[in-house]
Structures are given as structure tokens and as C-alpha cells.
Coordinates of C-alpha atoms and ligand atoms in Angstrom, one line a residue:
M1 CA -11.7 2.3 -44.1
K2 CA -8.7 2.7 -45.7
E3 CA -5.7 1.1 -43.7
E4 CA -4.3 3.9 -43.0
D5 CA -7.2 5.0 -40.9
N6 CA -7.2 2.2 -38.5
P7 CA -6.0 3.7 -35.4
L8 CA -3.7 1.3 -35.0
F9 CA -1.9 1.3 -38.1
S10 CA 1.9 2.8 -38.0
D11 CA 4.6 3.1 -40.8
V12 CA 6.3 0.4 -38.7
L13 CA 5.2 -2.2 -36.4
I14 CA 8.0 -3.3 -34.2
V15 CA 7.4 -6.7 -32.6
G16 CA 9.4 -7.3 -29.5
A17 CA 10.3 -5.0 -27.0
G18 CA 14.0 -5.9 -25.9
F19 CA 17.1 -3.7 -26.7
A20 CA 16.5 -4.4 -30.3
G21 CA 12.7 -2.9 -30.6
I22 CA 14.0 -0.4 -28.2
Y23 CA 16.0 1.3 -30.1
M24 CA 14.7 0.5 -33.3
L25 CA 11.4 2.5 -32.0
Y26 CA 13.8 5.4 -30.9
R27 CA 15.2 5.6 -34.1
L28 CA 12.3 5.5 -36.2
R29 CA 10.2 8.4 -34.0
E30 CA 13.7 10.4 -34.4
K31 CA 13.5 9.9 -38.3
G32 CA 10.0 10.7 -38.3
F33 CA 8.4 8.0 -38.9
S34 CA 5.3 6.6 -37.0
A35 CA 5.9 3.0 -35.0
A36 CA 4.9 0.9 -32.2
I37 CA 6.0 -2.1 -30.6
I38 CA 4.1 -4.8 -29.5
E39 CA 5.6 -6.7 -27.0
T40 CA 4.6 -10.3 -25.4
G41 CA 5.6 -9.8 -21.4
S42 CA 4.3 -6.8 -18.8
G43 CA 7.4 -4.4 -19.3
V44 CA 10.4 -4.1 -21.5
G45 CA 13.4 -5.5 -21.6
G46 CA 13.1 -9.0 -23.6
T47 CA 15.7 -11.5 -22.5
W48 CA 16.6 -9.8 -19.4
Y49 CA 12.9 -9.5 -18.7
W50 CA 12.1 -13.0 -18.9
N51 CA 15.8 -14.6 -17.6
R52 CA 15.3 -13.6 -14.0
Y53 CA 16.3 -17.0 -12.6
P54 CA 19.3 -16.6 -9.8
G55 CA 22.8 -15.9 -10.7
A56 CA 21.2 -14.4 -14.4
R57 CA 23.8 -11.9 -15.3
C58 CA 25.2 -10.9 -18.2
D59 CA 28.7 -12.7 -20.1
V60 CA 29.7 -9.2 -22.1
D61 CA 32.0 -6.9 -20.5
N62 CA 29.1 -4.1 -19.4
M63 CA 30.6 -0.9 -20.4
F64 CA 30.1 -2.5 -24.0
Y65 CA 26.9 -4.4 -23.2
S66 CA 25.4 -1.4 -23.8
Y67 CA 24.1 1.2 -26.1
S68 CA 26.6 3.8 -27.7
F69 CA 24.2 5.8 -29.5
D70 CA 23.7 8.7 -27.4
E71 CA 26.7 10.0 -25.8
K72 CA 24.7 11.9 -23.0
L73 CA 23.4 8.3 -22.0
D74 CA 26.6 6.8 -21.8
M75 CA 27.9 9.6 -19.2
E76 CA 25.0 9.1 -17.0
W77 CA 24.7 5.5 -16.4
N78 CA 27.2 3.7 -14.0
W79 CA 27.4 0.2 -14.0
S80 CA 27.9 -1.5 -10.8
E81 CA 29.9 -4.6 -11.7
R82 CA 32.1 -6.1 -14.7
Y83 CA 29.0 -8.4 -15.5
P84 CA 26.1 -6.8 -14.4
T85 CA 22.9 -8.4 -13.1
Q86 CA 20.0 -9.2 -14.8
T87 CA 18.5 -6.9 -12.4
E88 CA 20.6 -4.0 -13.3
I89 CA 20.4 -4.4 -16.9
L90 CA 16.6 -4.6 -17.0
E91 CA 16.8 -1.4 -15.0
Y92 CA 19.0 -0.2 -18.1
A93 CA 16.1 -0.9 -20.6
N94 CA 13.6 0.9 -18.5
H95 CA 15.8 3.9 -18.1
V96 CA 16.4 4.2 -22.0
V97 CA 12.3 3.9 -22.5
E98 CA 11.9 6.6 -19.8
R99 CA 14.5 8.9 -20.8
Y100 CA 13.8 9.0 -24.4
D101 CA 9.7 9.0 -24.1
L102 CA 9.1 5.9 -26.0
G103 CA 6.8 4.3 -23.2
A104 CA 3.6 5.6 -25.2
Y105 CA 4.5 3.6 -27.7
I106 CA 4.7 0.1 -26.5
H107 CA 1.8 -2.5 -26.4
L108 CA 2.8 -4.4 -23.5
N109 CA 1.0 -7.5 -22.8
S110 CA 0.1 -8.1 -26.5
R111 CA 1.2 -11.6 -28.1
V112 CA 1.6 -11.5 -31.7
I113 CA 0.1 -14.6 -33.4
S114 CA 0.4 -14.0 -36.9
A115 CA 1.5 -11.6 -39.4
R116 CA 0.0 -11.4 -42.9
Y117 CA 1.2 -9.4 -45.9
L118 CA -1.2 -7.8 -48.4
D119 CA -0.5 -6.8 -51.6
D120 CA -3.1 -3.7 -52.2
G121 CA -1.4 -1.1 -50.2
P122 CA 0.6 -3.1 -49.5
Y123 CA 0.8 -3.4 -45.6
W124 CA 1.5 -6.2 -43.3
L125 CA -1.8 -7.2 -40.9
L126 CA -0.5 -8.4 -37.5
Q127 CA -3.3 -10.2 -35.2
V128 CA -2.8 -10.4 -31.6
E129 CA -3.6 -13.2 -29.2
D130 CA -6.6 -11.2 -27.7
G131 CA -8.3 -10.1 -30.9
R132 CA -6.6 -6.7 -31.8
Q133 CA -5.4 -6.2 -35.3
F134 CA -2.4 -4.0 -36.0
S135 CA -1.5 -3.1 -39.2
S136 CA 1.3 -1.0 -41.2
Q137 CA 3.7 -0.7 -44.0
F138 CA 6.7 -2.2 -42.8
V139 CA 7.0 -4.3 -40.1
V140 CA 10.6 -5.1 -37.9
M141 CA 11.3 -8.5 -36.1
A142 CA 12.8 -7.8 -32.9
T143 CA 11.8 -10.8 -31.4
G144 CA 15.8 -11.7 -30.0
C145 CA 17.4 -14.7 -31.0
L146 CA 17.2 -16.7 -27.7
S147 CA 13.8 -16.0 -26.8
A148 CA 12.0 -19.3 -27.5
A149 CA 12.3 -21.9 -24.7
N150 CA 13.6 -25.3 -25.7
L151 CA 11.0 -27.2 -23.5
P152 CA 12.3 -30.8 -23.7
A153 CA 9.0 -33.1 -24.2
F154 CA 10.4 -35.7 -21.2
P155 CA 7.6 -38.1 -20.3
G156 CA 5.5 -37.7 -17.3
T157 CA 6.7 -33.4 -16.7
E158 CA 2.7 -32.9 -16.2
T159 CA 2.8 -35.3 -13.4
F160 CA 5.3 -33.2 -11.3
S161 CA 4.1 -32.5 -7.7
G162 CA 7.0 -30.1 -7.3
R163 CA 7.8 -26.6 -8.6
L164 CA 9.0 -26.6 -12.3
Y165 CA 10.6 -23.6 -14.0
H166 CA 12.7 -22.8 -17.5
T167 CA 15.7 -20.6 -16.8
G168 CA 13.9 -18.4 -19.7
H169 CA 10.5 -18.2 -18.7
W170 CA 11.5 -17.2 -14.8
P171 CA 8.3 -16.2 -12.7
K172 CA 8.7 -12.5 -11.4
E173 CA 8.3 -13.2 -7.7
K174 CA 11.3 -14.2 -5.8
I175 CA 11.5 -17.9 -6.1
D176 CA 13.2 -19.2 -2.8
F177 CA 15.4 -22.6 -3.1
T178 CA 16.4 -22.7 1.0
G179 CA 16.5 -26.1 2.4
R180 CA 14.7 -27.8 -0.8
R181 CA 15.6 -31.1 -3.2
V182 CA 16.7 -29.3 -6.3
G183 CA 17.2 -30.5 -9.8
V184 CA 18.7 -28.8 -12.3
V185 CA 18.7 -30.2 -16.4
G186 CA 21.3 -28.2 -18.3
T187 CA 24.7 -27.1 -17.6
G188 CA 25.0 -24.8 -20.5
S189 CA 25.5 -20.5 -20.0
S190 CA 22.0 -20.9 -18.0
G191 CA 22.8 -24.0 -16.0
V192 CA 26.4 -22.9 -15.2
Q193 CA 24.7 -19.5 -13.5
V194 CA 21.8 -21.0 -11.6
I195 CA 23.7 -24.1 -10.4
Q196 CA 26.3 -21.5 -8.5
E197 CA 23.7 -20.0 -6.9
V198 CA 21.1 -22.5 -5.7
A199 CA 23.6 -24.7 -4.6
K200 CA 24.2 -22.2 -1.8
V201 CA 21.2 -22.7 -0.2
A202 CA 19.7 -26.1 -1.3
Q203 CA 19.5 -29.0 0.7
K204 CA 20.5 -30.8 -2.1
L205 CA 21.3 -30.1 -5.6
T206 CA 21.3 -32.6 -8.3
V207 CA 22.7 -31.6 -11.4
F208 CA 21.8 -33.6 -14.9
Q209 CA 24.3 -33.1 -17.5
R210 CA 24.6 -34.4 -20.8
T211 CA 27.0 -32.8 -21.9
A212 CA 30.0 -31.2 -20.2
S213 CA 30.8 -27.4 -20.8
Y214 CA 33.9 -25.4 -20.9
V215 CA 33.5 -22.9 -18.2
V216 CA 36.1 -19.8 -18.1
E217 CA 36.0 -18.2 -15.0
A218 CA 34.6 -14.9 -15.4
F219 CA 36.6 -13.0 -12.7
N220 CA 33.3 -10.7 -12.1
H221 CA 34.2 -7.8 -9.7
R222 CA 32.5 -4.6 -8.5
L223 CA 33.4 -1.8 -10.7
T224 CA 35.3 1.2 -8.7
D225 CA 34.6 5.1 -9.5
E226 CA 37.9 4.8 -11.2
D227 CA 37.0 2.1 -13.7
R228 CA 33.7 4.0 -15.0
A229 CA 35.7 7.2 -15.4
Y230 CA 38.1 5.4 -17.4
F231 CA 35.4 4.0 -19.6
K232 CA 33.9 7.8 -19.6
E233 CA 37.1 9.4 -20.6
N234 CA 37.9 7.6 -23.2
H235 CA 34.8 5.5 -24.3
R236 CA 35.1 6.8 -28.0
E237 CA 38.1 5.4 -28.6
L238 CA 37.2 1.9 -26.7
R239 CA 34.0 2.0 -28.7
S240 CA 35.6 2.2 -32.1
A241 CA 38.3 -0.2 -31.1
A242 CA 36.1 -2.8 -30.0
K243 CA 33.9 -2.0 -33.2
E244 CA 37.0 -3.7 -35.2
T245 CA 37.1 -6.4 -33.5
F246 CA 35.5 -10.1 -35.2
G247 CA 32.6 -10.0 -32.7
G248 CA 32.8 -6.6 -31.5
F249 CA 33.9 -7.3 -28.1
S250 CA 36.2 -5.5 -25.9
N251 CA 39.0 -8.0 -26.1
I252 CA 41.5 -7.5 -29.1
A253 CA 42.6 -10.9 -30.3
N254 CA 46.1 -11.5 -30.6
D255 CA 47.2 -12.0 -34.2
Q256 CA 49.3 -15.2 -34.0
S257 CA 49.2 -18.6 -34.3
A258 CA 49.2 -21.0 -30.9
L259 CA 51.1 -23.4 -33.1
S260 CA 53.9 -20.8 -33.8
V261 CA 55.5 -20.2 -30.3
S262 CA 56.5 -23.0 -27.7
L263 CA 54.1 -24.6 -25.5
E264 CA 55.7 -22.7 -22.2
E265 CA 54.9 -19.3 -24.1
C266 CA 51.3 -21.2 -25.1
Q267 CA 50.8 -21.7 -21.5
Q268 CA 51.5 -18.0 -20.2
K269 CA 49.3 -16.3 -22.7
F270 CA 46.7 -18.7 -22.2
E271 CA 47.4 -18.6 -18.2
R272 CA 47.1 -14.5 -18.8
A273 CA 43.9 -14.9 -20.5
W274 CA 42.6 -17.1 -18.3
Q275 CA 43.4 -14.1 -15.4
A276 CA 42.0 -11.7 -17.3
G277 CA 38.4 -13.6 -17.3
G278 CA 35.7 -14.2 -19.7
N279 CA 36.4 -14.9 -23.5
S280 CA 39.7 -13.4 -23.3
L281 CA 40.4 -17.3 -23.7
L282 CA 39.4 -17.9 -26.9
V283 CA 41.2 -14.7 -28.5
S284 CA 44.3 -15.4 -27.1
F285 CA 45.4 -16.4 -30.3
N286 CA 44.3 -16.3 -33.8
D287 CA 43.6 -19.6 -34.8
L288 CA 42.0 -21.4 -31.9
V289 CA 38.6 -21.8 -33.9
F290 CA 40.1 -22.2 -37.2
S291 CA 43.0 -25.1 -36.5
A292 CA 42.1 -28.5 -34.5
D293 CA 45.7 -28.9 -33.0
A294 CA 45.9 -25.2 -31.9
N295 CA 42.1 -25.7 -30.3
K296 CA 43.7 -28.9 -28.6
L297 CA 46.0 -26.8 -26.8
A298 CA 43.1 -24.7 -25.1
Q299 CA 41.0 -27.3 -24.6
D300 CA 44.0 -29.0 -22.5
F301 CA 44.7 -25.7 -20.7
V302 CA 41.1 -25.8 -19.2
R303 CA 41.0 -29.6 -18.6
D304 CA 44.1 -28.8 -16.3
K305 CA 42.5 -26.1 -14.3
I306 CA 39.4 -28.0 -14.0
R307 CA 41.3 -31.2 -12.9
A308 CA 43.2 -28.7 -10.1
I309 CA 39.8 -27.6 -8.6
V310 CA 37.6 -30.5 -8.4
K311 CA 38.5 -32.8 -5.6
D312 CA 36.3 -35.7 -6.4
K313 CA 37.4 -38.3 -8.9
E314 CA 34.2 -39.5 -10.6
T315 CA 32.8 -36.0 -10.2
L316 CA 35.8 -34.6 -12.5
Q317 CA 35.9 -37.5 -14.8
K318 CA 31.9 -36.2 -15.5
L319 CA 33.0 -32.5 -15.9
I320 CA 35.9 -33.1 -18.3
P321 CA 34.6 -31.6 -21.5
H322 CA 35.8 -33.4 -24.8
H323 CA 34.6 -31.4 -27.9
T324 CA 36.3 -28.8 -29.5
I325 CA 36.4 -25.4 -27.3
G326 CA 34.4 -22.8 -28.5
C327 CA 32.3 -24.7 -30.7
K328 CA 29.6 -24.5 -28.4
R329 CA 29.3 -21.2 -26.3
L330 CA 32.0 -20.9 -23.8
C331 CA 30.4 -20.8 -20.4
L332 CA 31.5 -17.9 -17.5
G333 CA 31.2 -19.2 -14.4
T334 CA 32.0 -17.9 -10.7
N335 CA 33.3 -20.7 -8.9
Y336 CA 31.4 -23.3 -11.1
Y337 CA 33.9 -26.1 -10.7
E338 CA 34.1 -25.2 -6.7
T339 CA 30.7 -25.7 -6.3
Y340 CA 30.9 -29.8 -7.1
N341 CA 33.3 -29.9 -4.1
R342 CA 30.5 -28.7 -2.1
Q343 CA 28.5 -32.0 0.0
N344 CA 25.1 -30.8 -1.3
V345 CA 25.6 -30.9 -4.7
C346 CA 25.6 -34.1 -7.0
L347 CA 26.6 -34.6 -10.7
I348 CA 24.8 -37.1 -12.8
Q349 CA 26.3 -37.5 -16.3
L350 CA 23.0 -38.5 -18.3
D351 CA 23.3 -41.9 -20.2
E352 CA 22.1 -42.0 -24.0
T353 CA 18.8 -42.6 -22.6
G354 CA 18.8 -38.9 -21.0
I355 CA 16.1 -38.1 -18.8
Q356 CA 13.9 -40.8 -18.9
R357 CA 11.1 -39.7 -16.9
V358 CA 9.5 -37.1 -14.9
T359 CA 7.3 -38.6 -11.9
P360 CA 5.4 -36.8 -9.2
E361 CA 8.3 -37.2 -6.9
G362 CA 11.2 -36.2 -9.0
V363 CA 13.1 -37.7 -12.5
I364 CA 14.6 -40.8 -13.7
A365 CA 17.7 -40.7 -15.1
N366 CA 20.2 -43.9 -15.5
G367 CA 17.7 -45.9 -14.3
T368 CA 17.5 -44.4 -11.1
E369 CA 14.9 -42.0 -9.3
F370 CA 15.9 -38.6 -7.8
E371 CA 13.6 -37.2 -5.6
L372 CA 13.3 -33.6 -6.0
D373 CA 10.9 -30.5 -4.4
D374 CA 12.0 -28.6 -7.4
L375 CA 13.3 -29.2 -11.3
I376 CA 14.8 -26.3 -13.1
L377 CA 15.0 -26.6 -16.9
A378 CA 18.1 -24.7 -17.7
T379 CA 17.6 -26.6 -21.5
G380 CA 18.2 -23.2 -23.9
F381 CA 16.4 -22.0 -26.9
D382 CA 15.5 -22.9 -29.9
A383 CA 17.9 -20.3 -31.2
M384 CA 17.6 -17.8 -34.2
T385 CA 14.8 -19.1 -35.4
G386 CA 12.0 -20.2 -32.6
A387 CA 10.5 -16.8 -32.2
L388 CA 9.8 -16.1 -35.3
A389 CA 8.1 -19.7 -35.9
K390 CA 5.9 -19.6 -33.1
I391 CA 4.0 -16.7 -35.2
N392 CA 2.2 -17.7 -38.1
I393 CA 4.0 -15.3 -40.9
E394 CA 2.5 -15.2 -44.0
G395 CA 4.3 -13.2 -47.0
R396 CA 3.4 -13.1 -50.6
D397 CA 0.6 -15.1 -51.9
G398 CA -0.1 -16.7 -48.5
L399 CA 3.5 -18.3 -48.4
K400 CA 4.3 -19.0 -44.6
L401 CA 7.9 -18.5 -43.0
R402 CA 8.0 -21.8 -41.8
D403 CA 7.8 -23.0 -44.8
A404 CA 10.0 -21.0 -46.6
W405 CA 12.7 -21.8 -44.0
A406 CA 11.8 -25.9 -43.9
A407 CA 15.0 -26.8 -45.0
G408 CA 17.0 -24.2 -42.3
P409 CA 16.5 -20.0 -42.5
R410 CA 17.4 -18.4 -45.5
T411 CA 17.9 -14.7 -45.7
Y412 CA 19.8 -11.6 -47.5
L413 CA 22.1 -10.4 -44.9
G414 CA 20.0 -11.7 -41.6
L415 CA 18.0 -8.6 -42.5
M416 CA 15.3 -9.7 -45.0
T417 CA 13.8 -12.5 -46.5
H418 CA 12.5 -13.0 -50.3
N419 CA 8.9 -13.2 -51.0
F420 CA 8.4 -11.2 -47.9
P421 CA 8.6 -7.9 -48.7
N422 CA 8.6 -5.1 -46.3
F423 CA 9.8 -7.3 -43.7
F424 CA 13.1 -6.9 -41.8
T425 CA 14.7 -9.0 -39.2
V426 CA 16.8 -7.3 -36.7
T427 CA 19.8 -9.5 -36.1
G428 CA 18.4 -12.5 -38.0
P429 CA 19.8 -15.9 -39.1
G430 CA 22.4 -14.9 -41.6
S431 CA 23.9 -12.1 -39.7
P432 CA 27.0 -12.1 -36.8
S433 CA 24.2 -11.6 -34.5
V434 CA 24.8 -14.5 -31.5
L435 CA 28.3 -14.5 -32.3
S436 CA 29.2 -11.0 -31.5
N437 CA 28.5 -8.2 -28.7
M438 CA 24.7 -8.0 -29.6
L439 CA 24.4 -4.5 -28.3
P440 CA 26.4 -3.1 -31.4
T441 CA 25.6 -5.9 -33.6
I442 CA 21.8 -4.8 -32.9
E443 CA 22.7 -0.9 -33.4
H444 CA 24.4 -1.5 -36.6
H445 CA 20.8 -3.3 -37.9
V446 CA 18.8 -1.0 -36.7
D447 CA 21.0 2.1 -38.1
W448 CA 21.0 0.0 -41.3
I449 CA 17.1 -0.4 -41.8
S450 CA 16.5 3.2 -40.6
E451 CA 18.6 4.5 -43.3
C452 CA 17.2 2.0 -45.7
L453 CA 13.6 3.4 -44.7
C454 CA 14.5 7.0 -45.0
Y455 CA 15.7 6.2 -48.3
L456 CA 12.6 4.4 -49.6
R457 CA 10.5 7.4 -48.1
E458 CA 12.6 10.1 -50.7
S459 CA 12.8 7.9 -53.4
E460 CA 8.7 7.3 -53.0
V461 CA 9.1 3.0 -52.6
T462 CA 6.9 1.8 -51.3
V463 CA 8.1 -1.9 -51.2
I464 CA 11.3 -3.4 -50.9
E465 CA 12.2 -7.2 -51.0
A466 CA 15.2 -9.5 -50.9
D467 CA 16.1 -11.1 -54.5
L468 CA 16.2 -14.8 -54.9
D469 CA 19.6 -14.9 -56.6
A470 CA 21.1 -12.5 -53.8
Q471 CA 19.6 -14.7 -51.0
D472 CA 20.8 -17.7 -52.5
T473 CA 24.4 -16.1 -53.1
W474 CA 24.4 -14.9 -49.6
V475 CA 23.2 -18.6 -47.9
E476 CA 25.7 -20.3 -49.6
H477 CA 28.8 -18.1 -48.8
G478 CA 27.5 -18.1 -45.3
N479 CA 27.6 -21.8 -45.2
Q480 CA 31.0 -21.8 -46.9
I481 CA 32.5 -19.9 -44.8
A482 CA 31.0 -21.7 -41.5
A483 CA 31.9 -25.1 -42.8
G484 CA 35.7 -24.1 -42.7
T485 CA 35.7 -23.5 -39.0
L486 CA 35.4 -25.8 -36.1
R487 CA 32.5 -24.4 -34.9
Y488 CA 30.4 -26.6 -37.6
T489 CA 32.1 -29.8 -35.5
C490 CA 29.4 -30.3 -32.5
S491 CA 26.0 -30.3 -31.2
S492 CA 25.4 -26.7 -30.8
W493 CA 22.5 -24.8 -30.4
Y494 CA 24.1 -22.5 -33.6
L495 CA 23.7 -25.2 -36.0
G496 CA 19.7 -25.9 -34.2
A497 CA 21.2 -29.3 -32.9
N498 CA 19.8 -28.9 -29.4
V499 CA 16.4 -29.0 -30.8
P500 CA 14.9 -32.7 -32.3
G501 CA 14.1 -32.6 -35.9
K502 CA 15.5 -28.6 -36.4
P503 CA 17.8 -28.4 -39.8
R504 CA 21.2 -28.6 -39.1
V505 CA 22.5 -25.6 -41.0
F506 CA 24.8 -23.0 -39.3
M507 CA 22.7 -20.3 -38.7
P508 CA 24.8 -16.9 -37.9
Y509 CA 27.2 -15.2 -40.1
I510 CA 30.5 -16.1 -39.1
G511 CA 32.5 -14.1 -40.9
G512 CA 32.9 -11.1 -38.4
M513 CA 31.6 -8.0 -37.6
P514 CA 33.8 -5.8 -39.4
A515 CA 33.4 -7.8 -43.0
Y516 CA 29.6 -8.1 -42.7
R517 CA 29.2 -4.0 -42.0
K518 CA 31.6 -3.5 -44.8
I519 CA 29.3 -5.9 -46.9
C520 CA 26.1 -4.2 -45.9
E521 CA 28.0 -0.6 -46.5
N522 CA 28.8 -2.0 -49.8
V523 CA 25.2 -3.4 -50.7
V524 CA 23.7 0.5 -49.9
S525 CA 26.4 2.4 -52.1
R526 CA 25.2 0.0 -55.0
G527 CA 21.6 1.3 -54.8
Y528 CA 20.7 -1.4 -52.4
E529 CA 22.2 -3.9 -54.8
G530 CA 20.2 -7.6 -54.3
F531 CA 17.3 -6.1 -53.4
T532 CA 14.3 -4.9 -55.6
L533 CA 12.9 -1.7 -54.7
R534 CA 9.2 -1.1 -56.3
A535 CA 7.4 2.1 -56.5
Ligands
LIG1 P1 22.4 -23.7 -24.2 O1 23.7 -23.2 -23.9 O2 21.6 -24.8 -25.2 O3 22.3 -25.0 -23.1 C1 21.3 -25.9 -22.7 C2 21.7 -26.7 -21.9 O4 20.6 -28.0 -21.8 C3 23.4 -28.1 -22.4 O5 23.7 -28.2 -21.2 C4 22.1 -28.8 -23.1 O6 22.8 -30.2 -23.4 C5 21.1 -29.2 -22.1 N1 20.0 -29.7 -22.8 C6 19.0 -29.5 -23.8 N2 18.1 -30.3 -23.9 C7 18.5 -31.1 -22.9 C8 18.0 -32.4 -22.7 N3 16.7 -32.8 -23.8 N4 18.2 -33.4 -22.2 C9 19.5 -33.2 -21.1 N5 20.0 -31.5 -21.6 C10 19.5 -31.2 -22.4 O7 21.3 -22.9 -23.1 P2 21.5 -21.6 -22.3 O8 20.0 -20.9 -21.9 O9 22.4 -22.2 -21.1 O10 22.8 -20.6 -23.0 C11 22.0 -20.0 -24.3 C12 22.6 -18.7 -24.4 O11 22.0 -17.5 -23.6 C13 24.0 -19.1 -24.4 O12 24.8 -19.0 -24.9 C14 24.1 -17.2 -23.7 O13 24.2 -16.5 -25.0 C15 23.1 -16.9 -22.9 P3 23.9 -30.1 -24.7 O14 24.8 -29.4 -24.7 O15 23.2 -29.9 -25.9 O16 24.1 -31.3 -24.5

């Protein structure tokens, strides 16, 4: 039987039904390709399907964390809060699938365990855990940047007699922490959100912190009809202005150095940015992530905010962060620091031995046992490469992606990898991805890939592959510009530093969305420069 006659054959297979996969499917079908999604979960939504922990919400202003491809969708949907909850974002994802009749092309409960390129065709063979085999001419990995949980190997974890959760793989049923002794490991974005919520109901909450984070006040609020009407009336201008910003966010960066103004003016600008909420602080000057002196001013500003809130001196000392601000992703909180003024909340600063052991009754850290009913791991993700590494991906001549990326991911534009023909990654390593607002960034990649596939179809090209030279040059360029920023100076997941043994390579492209978009456009206008196209 020819592969094309396999009932599970499509022009394009998409792995993952998060926002990237959903939009990819929509575009491909609109352009007349046969396409299907294969998804592990029992529902769509990706990140928003899995991260159901109490307090989970977006840290990007709602109306900009949404699709822009169809004006009608923008006009119909009404967000209820500035930073919408996981539940609302998941409803939106489901709404999009229903509205564009995509459900029939999504295979849920289907975990892809391997993907193999076969030169005779050529086609890709995707093996699903339950034995089904799907095949296609092209594959698009829409597996997400933050989807493979980082599960630290604490000795004794399997002996814990209480309930154990990871924020990124939260159960569907509501978990009640009322009156319980709860431990949370991790104080990144997820930890901050879950801590604020669980503290309200737990009998005792013990937070195990390895690194104190900078947490800026989100100033979340319910949106009024006027807020929504303003966005709807001005959505074109607002979205195109956001598109021109470094990360595609709504806050426009101030083009002024923090060192060029008086300390008083600097403080005033920081205060205004703080009051605006969210990520505004980091764009209140243009050199906060480039100049150590400018950065220090912003660090001190946030430290003063923390000092003004936290009452207990010992707890305060533990909460003061010491690294470069913005080096790790800035966390958004709602009364996060106030949470530590509660009598039922206790902060443990882990010493260099970290969590020493999990016991049936709780956790041993700093030589002391803490008794717990529930343990929540808010320990983050094997970012950017983790989800791909979990699948056995074999390109030409059986080359494994794991081996090709053993010293860190190597891609051309974050879109394709040499030796892996017809294999695309949406927001892959080497693209702005996690340094930008994911929704417009996803749309950009999906549009680029779908235009590319149309071009190949029209030109009767069957194979596209990134050239090794182009890839090497791109990786070198990415490394160079990253090394020139302060983002390089701490142990962040951008660098893979949170996962033991992972190569330390700055994975996202840090040149900004406008520059990146231009580069991608130029590649196309020069006849897919840096790619080899074969009939
Ligand atoms: P993050 O930002 O990676 O945070 C993970 C947290 O867990 C962070 O505080 C880590 O400390 C801590 N951690 C990780 N491993 C350990 C071990 N072994 N022991 C103790 N503590 C540990 O993940 P999030 O899920 O919070 O956020 C990820 C992104 O999702 C976020 O940026 C948003 O975009 C949404 P560390 O700082 O590494 O010392």
C-alpha cells in the first residue's frame, strides 16, 4: 500500500493542540491541505489544559494574549479580567476549535512517542503510544516551550503518603487544600500564583525557596464594558503598535537610559511603571537588561517595595532577591509579599543541600523534617527542548534529534533543523518564543510555515531542509547577541540551568520580534535563502 493510501495519512501532521497547534490546523485547512493534530491530553489548550493549579492565570494583558487572525473573533469574545484565569483561557481555546469546526481533525488522548523520517516518499511516520501509526509529508511540532515538567529527583519522593502534585500536570478535579498542611517547592511564576491562593485556605503553608524571585504587582482587575469597547474599537492600532515592540507586548518601551535621568526622576518612572502593573517595569527604560548599573536601580526599587511590605525581619531577608532583575522571567503577583505576613505561612530558604529527602510524612530540608499533608512541586519545566526530547525523533539516516542537539539546540530561525527535512517547529529554540508574547509569536510562525507550504506546493517542491551553513550562522548570531545582555548572567531556564545536566545554551532568540520578523521576511524574499528545496 502506498503511504498516501493509509487512512491516517495527511499532508501535514501537527503534534500538540495548544494555541500553536490549533491555529496551524486552522490555517492549513483554510489553504486546502489535509491536516490533523495529534494530542496527548483529553482536551485542547496545551499549557492551559495542563496548568490547572489554584491561581493559574496569564501574565500578559488579556486582550493581547489572544488570536488576531480573525477580527470577528476579537469582536465576539469578551475577556473578563486583565489577566484571565486558566479556566477562561481554556474556554477561549475550546471556543476557537468549535467556532472554526476543527474538532474532527484533532486526535485527543494520543501521545506521540516517535517520529521517523523516511526518504522514500518522502514522509514522516509518527507512532502513537497505543500502537496507531500516522504519516504525513510534513510535520509541525507545536509541542510548546514550557510543557515538559521539571520533576526533580528528590530521594524518597515515592514514599510520600500525602498528595503530590506538579503545577504543570494538575489533575482535572478540584483539589481542596482547606485546613491542610501544604508544602510548595519553587517560587517562580507558578509557585508565586499557587502560594498566594493556597495560603488563603491551608492550615499551614510551608514554602521551600531555592532562589528568591522578583515579583511585581500585577494590578489585576475585572474589565469593564468600556475597557472591552476601547479594545474592540481600536484593536487594529493597538495590535499593530504592540507588534512593533520588542516582545509584542502592549506596553511601549521608553527609549531613554535609566542612567540619563536624575535618581528622583528614575524613581518616579519606576513608580509609574509599578502602578501600571505587570511587565511595565522592565520597559520603563531602554537599558535595564543591558546595563548592570541601570539594572541595579530597578533591583533596588523592587527590594524597597518588598521591605515596605514584609513585616518579619528574617522572612524579609530571605525574600530579597540578589540576582539581576529580568534575568529570570519576572513574576507577577497579587499580594504575594503580603502573603508572608500571614501567620499560617512559613518560608524556608533551602541551604546548598536543597530538598534533602521526601519522607512518608513530609520533607526534610536544612536538616529538619517538615510534616505535610500535600506537596506541590512548582519546579518549572525542561523548557524549549524538553517536549521534543521526550519523543524519539529521527531525521535523515536515523539521526536522532536528541543527538543532533546534545550540546544544545541548533536550528535555523527556530523553524527547522538541518538533517530533519519537512520538520517544522513552532516557536522552536532559536526564535523569540518565550521572550515575547506567545500568541502573536505563534501566529507569525504559523503564517510563515503555511505560506512556505503553499509555495512548495505551487513550485512542486517535495522537500525543504535547513542548510547546515545557514543554521550554524544563525546559532552563532543568536549566541553573540545573547552574550551581550544581562540575561546571560543568572541560572535561568532560558539557559537550561534549571535542569541538571542540560547544556547551558541561551535558547530563545533575543534580537526582538520586529528584527526577527524582518529576517524571516528577507529569507522568503530571497527564495528561501538558507534552505534547500528539492523536487
Ligand atoms: P520556573 O520559573 O522555572 O520556577 C521554578 C521554581 O522551582 C524556581 O523557583 C526554581 O528555583 C525552583 N526549583 C526548580 N528545581 C528545584 C529543586 N530541585 N529544588 C528546589 N527548587 C527548585 O517555573 P514556573 O513553572 O514557575 O514558571 C515557568 C514559566 O511558566 C514562567 O516563566 C511563565 O512563562 C509561565 P531556581 O530559581 O531555579 O533556583
